[in-house]
Structures are given as C-alpha cells and as structure tokens.
Short mmCIF file of C-alpha atoms and ligand atoms in Angstrom, two decimals:
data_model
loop_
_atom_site.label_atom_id
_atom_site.label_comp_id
_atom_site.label_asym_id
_atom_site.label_seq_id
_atom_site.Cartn_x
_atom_site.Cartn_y
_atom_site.Cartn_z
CA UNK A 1 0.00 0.00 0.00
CA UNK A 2 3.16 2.61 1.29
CA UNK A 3 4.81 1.16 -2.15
CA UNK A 4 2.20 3.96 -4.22
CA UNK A 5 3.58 6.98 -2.15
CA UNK A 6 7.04 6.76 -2.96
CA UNK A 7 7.94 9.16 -5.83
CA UNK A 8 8.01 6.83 -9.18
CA UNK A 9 11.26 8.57 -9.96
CA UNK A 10 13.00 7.65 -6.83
CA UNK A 11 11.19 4.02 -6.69
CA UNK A 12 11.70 3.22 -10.76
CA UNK A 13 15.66 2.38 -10.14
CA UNK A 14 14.94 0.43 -7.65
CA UNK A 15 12.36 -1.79 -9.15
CA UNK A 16 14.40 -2.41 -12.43
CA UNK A 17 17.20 -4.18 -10.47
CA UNK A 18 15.91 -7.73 -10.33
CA UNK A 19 15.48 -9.13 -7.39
CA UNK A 20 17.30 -11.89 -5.24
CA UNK A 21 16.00 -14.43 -4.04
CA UNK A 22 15.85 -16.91 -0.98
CA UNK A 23 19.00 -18.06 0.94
CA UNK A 24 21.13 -20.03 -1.46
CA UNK A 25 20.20 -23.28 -3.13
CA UNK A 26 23.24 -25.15 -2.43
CA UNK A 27 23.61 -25.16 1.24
CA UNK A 28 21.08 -27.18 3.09
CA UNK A 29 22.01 -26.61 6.83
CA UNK A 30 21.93 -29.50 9.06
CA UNK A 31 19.00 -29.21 11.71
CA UNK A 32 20.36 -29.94 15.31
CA UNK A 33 17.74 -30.14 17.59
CA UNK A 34 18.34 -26.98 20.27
CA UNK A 35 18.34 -26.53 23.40
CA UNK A 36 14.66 -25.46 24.42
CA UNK A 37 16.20 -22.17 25.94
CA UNK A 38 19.03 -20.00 25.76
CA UNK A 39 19.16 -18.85 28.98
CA UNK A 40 21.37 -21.58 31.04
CA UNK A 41 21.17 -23.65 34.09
CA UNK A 42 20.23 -21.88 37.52
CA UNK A 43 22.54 -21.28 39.82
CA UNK A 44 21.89 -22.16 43.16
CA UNK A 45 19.64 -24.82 44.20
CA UNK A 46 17.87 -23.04 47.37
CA UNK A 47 16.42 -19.95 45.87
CA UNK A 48 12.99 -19.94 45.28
CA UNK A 49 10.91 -21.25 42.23
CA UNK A 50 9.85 -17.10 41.32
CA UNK A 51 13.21 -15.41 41.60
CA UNK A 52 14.78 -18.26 39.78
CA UNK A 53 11.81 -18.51 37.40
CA UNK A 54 12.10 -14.15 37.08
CA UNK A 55 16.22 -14.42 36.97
CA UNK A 56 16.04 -16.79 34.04
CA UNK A 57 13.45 -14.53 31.91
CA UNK A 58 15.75 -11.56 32.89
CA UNK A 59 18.41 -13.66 31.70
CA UNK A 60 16.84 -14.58 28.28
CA UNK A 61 15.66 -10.87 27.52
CA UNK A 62 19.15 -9.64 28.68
CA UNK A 63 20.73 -12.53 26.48
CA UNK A 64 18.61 -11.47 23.57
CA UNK A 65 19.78 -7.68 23.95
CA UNK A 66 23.50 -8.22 23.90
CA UNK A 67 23.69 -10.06 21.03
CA UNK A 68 21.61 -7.87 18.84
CA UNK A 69 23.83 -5.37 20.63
CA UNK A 70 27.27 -6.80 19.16
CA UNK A 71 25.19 -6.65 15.98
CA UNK A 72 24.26 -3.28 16.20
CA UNK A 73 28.07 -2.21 17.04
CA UNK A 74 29.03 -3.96 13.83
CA UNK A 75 26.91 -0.76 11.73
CA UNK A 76 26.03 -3.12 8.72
CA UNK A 77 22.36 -4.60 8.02
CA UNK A 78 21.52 -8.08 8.90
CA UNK A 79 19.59 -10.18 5.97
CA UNK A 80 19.49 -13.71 7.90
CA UNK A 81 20.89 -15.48 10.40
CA UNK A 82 23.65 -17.83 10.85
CA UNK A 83 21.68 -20.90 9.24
CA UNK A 84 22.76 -23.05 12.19
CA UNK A 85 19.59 -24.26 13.58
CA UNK A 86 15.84 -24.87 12.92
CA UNK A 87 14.66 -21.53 13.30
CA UNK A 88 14.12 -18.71 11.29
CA UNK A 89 11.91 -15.39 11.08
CA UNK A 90 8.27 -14.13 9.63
CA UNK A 91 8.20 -10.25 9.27
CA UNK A 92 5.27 -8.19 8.34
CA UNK A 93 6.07 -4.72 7.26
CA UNK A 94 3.84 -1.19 6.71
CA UNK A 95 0.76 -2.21 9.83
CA UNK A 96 -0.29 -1.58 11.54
CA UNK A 97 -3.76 -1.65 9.28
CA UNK A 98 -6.92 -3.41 8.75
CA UNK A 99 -5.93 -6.27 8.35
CA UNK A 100 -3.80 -6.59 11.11
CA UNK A 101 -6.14 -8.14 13.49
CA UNK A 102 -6.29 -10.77 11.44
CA UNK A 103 -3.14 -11.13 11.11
CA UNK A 104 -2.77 -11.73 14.68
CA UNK A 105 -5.64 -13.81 15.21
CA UNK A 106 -4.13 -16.69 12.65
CA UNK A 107 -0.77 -16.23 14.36
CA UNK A 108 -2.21 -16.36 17.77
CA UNK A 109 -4.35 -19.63 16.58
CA UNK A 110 -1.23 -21.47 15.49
CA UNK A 111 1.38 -20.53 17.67
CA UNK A 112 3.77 -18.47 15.48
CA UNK A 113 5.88 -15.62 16.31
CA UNK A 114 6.73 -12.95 13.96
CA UNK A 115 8.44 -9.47 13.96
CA UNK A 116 6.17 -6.32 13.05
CA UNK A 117 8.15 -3.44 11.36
CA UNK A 118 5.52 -0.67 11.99
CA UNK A 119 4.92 2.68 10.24
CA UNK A 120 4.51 5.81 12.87
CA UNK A 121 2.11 7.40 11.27
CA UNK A 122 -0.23 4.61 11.39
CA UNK A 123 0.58 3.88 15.26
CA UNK A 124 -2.57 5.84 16.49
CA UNK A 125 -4.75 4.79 14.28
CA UNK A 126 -5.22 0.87 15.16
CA UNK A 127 -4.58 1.61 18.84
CA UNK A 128 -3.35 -1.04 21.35
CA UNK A 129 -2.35 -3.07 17.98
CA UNK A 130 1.54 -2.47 18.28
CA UNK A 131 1.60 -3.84 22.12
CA UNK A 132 -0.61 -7.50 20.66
CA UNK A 133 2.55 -7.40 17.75
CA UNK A 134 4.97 -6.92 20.21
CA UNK A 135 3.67 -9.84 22.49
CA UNK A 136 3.61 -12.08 19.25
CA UNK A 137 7.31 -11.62 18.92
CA UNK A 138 8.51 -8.18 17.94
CA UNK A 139 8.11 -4.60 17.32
CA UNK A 140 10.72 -2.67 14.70
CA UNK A 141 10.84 1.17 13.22
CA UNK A 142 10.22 1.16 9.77
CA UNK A 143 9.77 5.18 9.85
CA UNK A 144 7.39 7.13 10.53
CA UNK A 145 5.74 8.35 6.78
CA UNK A 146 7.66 5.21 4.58
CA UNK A 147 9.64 7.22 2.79
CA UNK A 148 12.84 5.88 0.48
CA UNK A 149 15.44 7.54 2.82
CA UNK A 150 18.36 7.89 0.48
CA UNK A 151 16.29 10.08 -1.43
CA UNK A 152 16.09 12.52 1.84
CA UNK A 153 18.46 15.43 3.39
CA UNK A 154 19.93 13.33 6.53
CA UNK A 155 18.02 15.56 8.98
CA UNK A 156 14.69 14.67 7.80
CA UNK A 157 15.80 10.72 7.52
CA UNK A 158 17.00 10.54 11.50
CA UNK A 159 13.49 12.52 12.43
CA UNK A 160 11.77 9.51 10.30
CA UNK A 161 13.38 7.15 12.16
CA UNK A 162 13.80 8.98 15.79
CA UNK A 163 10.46 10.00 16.19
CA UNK A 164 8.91 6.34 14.94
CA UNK A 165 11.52 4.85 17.37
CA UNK A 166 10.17 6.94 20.09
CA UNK A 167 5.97 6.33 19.41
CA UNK A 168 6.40 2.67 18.91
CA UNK A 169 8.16 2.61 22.02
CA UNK A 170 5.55 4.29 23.99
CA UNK A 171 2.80 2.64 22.01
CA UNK A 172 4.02 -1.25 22.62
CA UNK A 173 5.35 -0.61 25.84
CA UNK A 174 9.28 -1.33 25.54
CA UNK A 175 12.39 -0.71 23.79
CA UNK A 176 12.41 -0.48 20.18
CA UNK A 177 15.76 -1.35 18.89
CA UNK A 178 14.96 -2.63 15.25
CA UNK A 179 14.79 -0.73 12.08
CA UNK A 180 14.06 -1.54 8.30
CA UNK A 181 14.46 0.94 5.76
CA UNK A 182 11.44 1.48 3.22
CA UNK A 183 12.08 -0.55 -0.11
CA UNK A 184 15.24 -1.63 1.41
CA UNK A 185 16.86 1.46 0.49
CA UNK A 186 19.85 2.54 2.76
CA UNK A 187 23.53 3.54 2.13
CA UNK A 188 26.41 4.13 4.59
CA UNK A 189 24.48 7.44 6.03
CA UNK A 190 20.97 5.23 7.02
CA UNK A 191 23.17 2.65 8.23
CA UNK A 192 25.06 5.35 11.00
CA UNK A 193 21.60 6.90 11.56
CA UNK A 194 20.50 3.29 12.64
CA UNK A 195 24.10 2.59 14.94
CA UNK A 196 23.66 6.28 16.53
CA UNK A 197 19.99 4.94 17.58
CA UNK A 198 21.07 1.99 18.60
CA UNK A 199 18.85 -0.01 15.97
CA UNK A 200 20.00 -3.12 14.18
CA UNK A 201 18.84 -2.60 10.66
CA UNK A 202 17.03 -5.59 9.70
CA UNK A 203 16.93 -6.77 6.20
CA UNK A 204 15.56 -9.78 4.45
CA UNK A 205 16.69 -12.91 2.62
CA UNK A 206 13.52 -13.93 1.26
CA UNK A 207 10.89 -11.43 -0.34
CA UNK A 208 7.19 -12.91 -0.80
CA UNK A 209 6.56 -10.63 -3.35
CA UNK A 210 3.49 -9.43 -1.74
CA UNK A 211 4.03 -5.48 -1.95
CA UNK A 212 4.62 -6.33 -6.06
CA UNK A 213 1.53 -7.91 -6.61
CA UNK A 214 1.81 -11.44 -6.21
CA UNK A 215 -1.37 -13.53 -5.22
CA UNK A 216 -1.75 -15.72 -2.92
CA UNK A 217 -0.91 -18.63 -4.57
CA UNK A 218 2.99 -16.67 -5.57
CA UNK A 219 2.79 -15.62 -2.24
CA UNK A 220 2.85 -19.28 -0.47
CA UNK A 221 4.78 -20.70 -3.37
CA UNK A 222 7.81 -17.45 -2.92
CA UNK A 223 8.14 -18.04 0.67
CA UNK A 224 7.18 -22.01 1.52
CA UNK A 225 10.73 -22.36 -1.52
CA UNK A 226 12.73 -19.86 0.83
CA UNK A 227 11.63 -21.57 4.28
CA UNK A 228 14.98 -22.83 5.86
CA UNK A 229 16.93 -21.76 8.48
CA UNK A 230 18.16 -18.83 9.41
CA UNK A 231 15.74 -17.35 6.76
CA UNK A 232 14.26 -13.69 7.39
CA UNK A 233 11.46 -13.49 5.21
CA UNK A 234 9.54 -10.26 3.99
CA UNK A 235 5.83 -10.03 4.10
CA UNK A 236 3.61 -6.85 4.86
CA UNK A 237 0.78 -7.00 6.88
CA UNK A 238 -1.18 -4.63 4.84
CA UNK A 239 -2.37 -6.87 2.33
CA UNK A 240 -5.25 -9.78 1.93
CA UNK A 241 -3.32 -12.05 -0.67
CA UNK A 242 -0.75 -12.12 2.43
CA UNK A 243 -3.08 -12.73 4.77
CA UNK A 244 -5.02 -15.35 2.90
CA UNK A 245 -1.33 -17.04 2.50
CA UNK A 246 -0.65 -18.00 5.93
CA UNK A 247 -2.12 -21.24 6.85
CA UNK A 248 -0.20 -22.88 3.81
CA UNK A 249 2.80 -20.92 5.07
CA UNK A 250 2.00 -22.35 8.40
CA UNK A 251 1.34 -26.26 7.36
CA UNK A 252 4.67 -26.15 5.70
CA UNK A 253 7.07 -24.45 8.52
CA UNK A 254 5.58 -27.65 10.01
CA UNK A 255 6.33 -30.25 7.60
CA UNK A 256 10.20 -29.07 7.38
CA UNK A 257 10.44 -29.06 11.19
CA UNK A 258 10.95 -25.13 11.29
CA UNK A 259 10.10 -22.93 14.04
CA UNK A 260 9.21 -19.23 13.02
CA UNK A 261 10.79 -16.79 16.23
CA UNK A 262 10.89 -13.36 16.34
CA UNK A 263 13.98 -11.54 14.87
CA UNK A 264 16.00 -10.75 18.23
CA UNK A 265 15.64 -14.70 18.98
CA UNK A 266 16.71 -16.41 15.91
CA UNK A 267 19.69 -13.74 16.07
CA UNK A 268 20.56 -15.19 19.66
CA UNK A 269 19.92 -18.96 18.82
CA UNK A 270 21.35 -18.96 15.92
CA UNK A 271 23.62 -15.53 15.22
CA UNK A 272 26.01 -14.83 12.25
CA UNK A 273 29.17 -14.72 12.39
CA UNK A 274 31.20 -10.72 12.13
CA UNK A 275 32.29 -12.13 8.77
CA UNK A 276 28.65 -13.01 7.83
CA UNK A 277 27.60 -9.56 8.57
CA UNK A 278 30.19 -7.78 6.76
CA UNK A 279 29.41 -9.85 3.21
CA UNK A 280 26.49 -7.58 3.60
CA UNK A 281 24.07 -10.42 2.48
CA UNK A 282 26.48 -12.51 0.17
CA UNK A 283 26.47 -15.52 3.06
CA UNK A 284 22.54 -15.08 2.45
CA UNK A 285 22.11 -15.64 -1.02
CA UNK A 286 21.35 -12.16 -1.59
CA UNK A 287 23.32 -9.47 -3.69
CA UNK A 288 24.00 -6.57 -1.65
CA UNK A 289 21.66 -3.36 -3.15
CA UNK A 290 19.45 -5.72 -5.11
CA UNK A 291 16.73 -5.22 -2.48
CA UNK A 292 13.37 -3.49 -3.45
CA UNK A 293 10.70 -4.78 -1.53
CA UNK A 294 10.20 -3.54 2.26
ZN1 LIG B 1 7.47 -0.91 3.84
#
C-alpha cells in the first residue's frame, strides 16, 4: 500500500534491479535439535521457584539484547541469520492496518511468532495493535511516513526514524531497537543513523513478493521455496493475498520441522558470524543493493 507513495522517480531504479531471491540453493544446513532455551542452568539450588523462574526470563531478555547489541556495534544490516539451527523469522512490514487483526488472530491460533516493522504514522490509528505485535514476537521502526530515505536530506531521515523509534516505544510498551528501511533502500548514512539509535537494521533474505503484486498462490509458493533456516522473510501485513497465505505458510514451517521466532531470537539462537555480517548479504544468497521490496 506505502509502495504507491514513494515518488516513481525515486522508486523506478529500484524496481528495475531484479530481485534476489531466498537463501542459497546449495547449502542445506543440518538441523540440530536446540536446546529449548538460551538462557542456562540456575545457579543455586535453594532460591525460590519465582526469583529463579524471574532471573532466568531476565536472563533470556538480557541474552537477547547483547547479542543484537554486538550486531548493532558492527553498523552493517543483517539479511538472515547464521543458518545453524531450525529456526528462522516471519516479518510483516507497513501495519499496523486493517488487516492486522487478522493477522494476529491466525498467528495467535497457530502458535507463530513474527516481527512487526511498523509505520509511525499509522501507530494511532489501530490503537493497542503495536503492544498485541509486540507480544507475538517483535516490534521494529520502519519510519514514521515510509519514505525511500536515500532520497532525503539526513536531517529529515534521523526525524523519520527517531520520532517512529520513540511512538512505537511508547505505544508497545518497551524498547524499540529494530529498524528496516522502506524498499530496502539505505547507504552508509541510514546505516550510521540506525548505529547512533542503537537499531540493528534488519533486512531480508527472502521477499514474498506481496508489496509487487503477487497472489496468494505466488505468495505461499515465494516463501514455503525460501523456508529454511536462518531465513528472514519479507511479508507486509497490509495486504489480503498475504493474509489469505498463511495457513499454507504455516502447514509447511511444520512439515520441514521449522520454528518461526521473532527476529532478536533467531539472532541469539542462531547468530552470524562478524564475517557473515560484513558480506552484507552474500552468506545469504542475496546481492548486496538488489533489495526493493520492504
Ligand atoms: Zn514498507
């Protein structure tokens, strides 16, 4: 829907260059059964049930935090994750919107976690629906009137991004520390906007197609080939062909023995490497600035 308001000048480039596609062919990853949590053994055998139960959730949020931390210090966008485990990551960009409650009521009904990458300006306007995204996984900054960035003076692209950071924040009720540029479209100014915030920019190795028209059929067909792990996969959560999509989605995540987590998880479970990052997207399959969904 956001894909209309971006100037056809600024948005034509982008379109022509083709697009990538999932993570690699070649590489099947080998699916070692993890550990059911992150957060490690207790420590001491005589403190009670509650504060050992509230240390170890404090230890898995805190966990979570660092390492998208380490990835944040590294200042380069993140397109999947280290294809280690069985996990990887659903994420529904441009909501919240009408369809958002359903949405939600198909990933509440199956158990699936997913990332939201929210537009400010639409924050208000579906209230309450940022804090049910953020409690199905998590919340990210995807600025605040979906504008292609690049395209703006610097000053005007950190407000975009500062003042989204800020009402998501206050709207879901806790820190918002991801960020995904509309269309994809950053350079090495976005990417120290993000650092200075102290937002990972979050990418994707996958794109549905969605936001270019695909129905649902494409839709389930693009992502179901590009389900594996350490996958990030971009949806939006603006659209009924998407929506329509997900139980196939779903039934298949389930036949490969995948688990869909929110971003900040599958980066702690399963992180990539410095190196990874720094290939900007080669260790994902995708060519670095080929990007034009989002
Ligand atoms: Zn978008």
């Amino acid at each position: 829907m956001h894909r209309r308001e971006a100037p056809r000048w600024a948005l034509a480039p982008l379109l022509m260059l083709t697009v990538l596609v999932g993570c690699g062919s070649a590489a099947q990853m080998r699916s070692p059964a993890l550990a059911s949590s992150p957060s490690g053994p207790s420590a001491g055998g005589s403190r009670s049930r509650r504060s050992s139960a509230s240390r170890s959730a404090a230890k898995a949020v805190t966990g979570e935090s660092s390492e998208v931390r380490r990835l944040v210090e590294l200042g380069k966008p993140i397109y999947c994750a280290g294809r280690r485990g069985d996990e990887l990551a659903l994420t529904f960009d441009d909501g919240p919107g009408p369809y958002t409650r359903l949405v939600i009521a198909k990933l509440r009904k199956h158990r699936v976690h997913a990332t939201f990458f929210v537009v400010g300006r639409n924050i208000a306007l579906y209230a309450g629906a940022t804090r049910q995204e953020r409690s199905l996984g998590a919340v990210g900054d995807h600025t605040f009137t979906h504008p292609l960035l690049t395209a703006l003076p610097r000053g005007q692209a950190e407000a975009q991004i500062a003042r989204t950071q800020a009402a998501l924040a206050r709207a879901s009720g806790g820190p918002v520390f991801l960020f995904r540029p509309p269309y994809g479209g950053r350079n090495a100014t976005i990417d120290s906007i993000a650092r200075a915030d102290g937002l990972l920019e979050v990418l994707w190795s996958v794109d549905s197609q969605d936001s270019l028209g695909a129905s649902y059929a494409q839709i389930e067909r693009n992502v179901i080939a590009g389900l594996r792990p350490g996958a990030i996969i971009l949806m939006h959560e603006n659209r009924g062909q998407t929506v329509r999509a997900l139980l196939k989605i779903f039934a298949a995540l389930q036949r490969k023995h995948l688990r869909a987590v929110s971003v900040p998880r599958l980066l702690t479970d399963d992180p990539p490497s410095a190196a990874h990052v720094r290939a900007e997207g080669a260790g994902c399959g995708v060519r670095a600035g080929t990007l034009a969904g989002g």
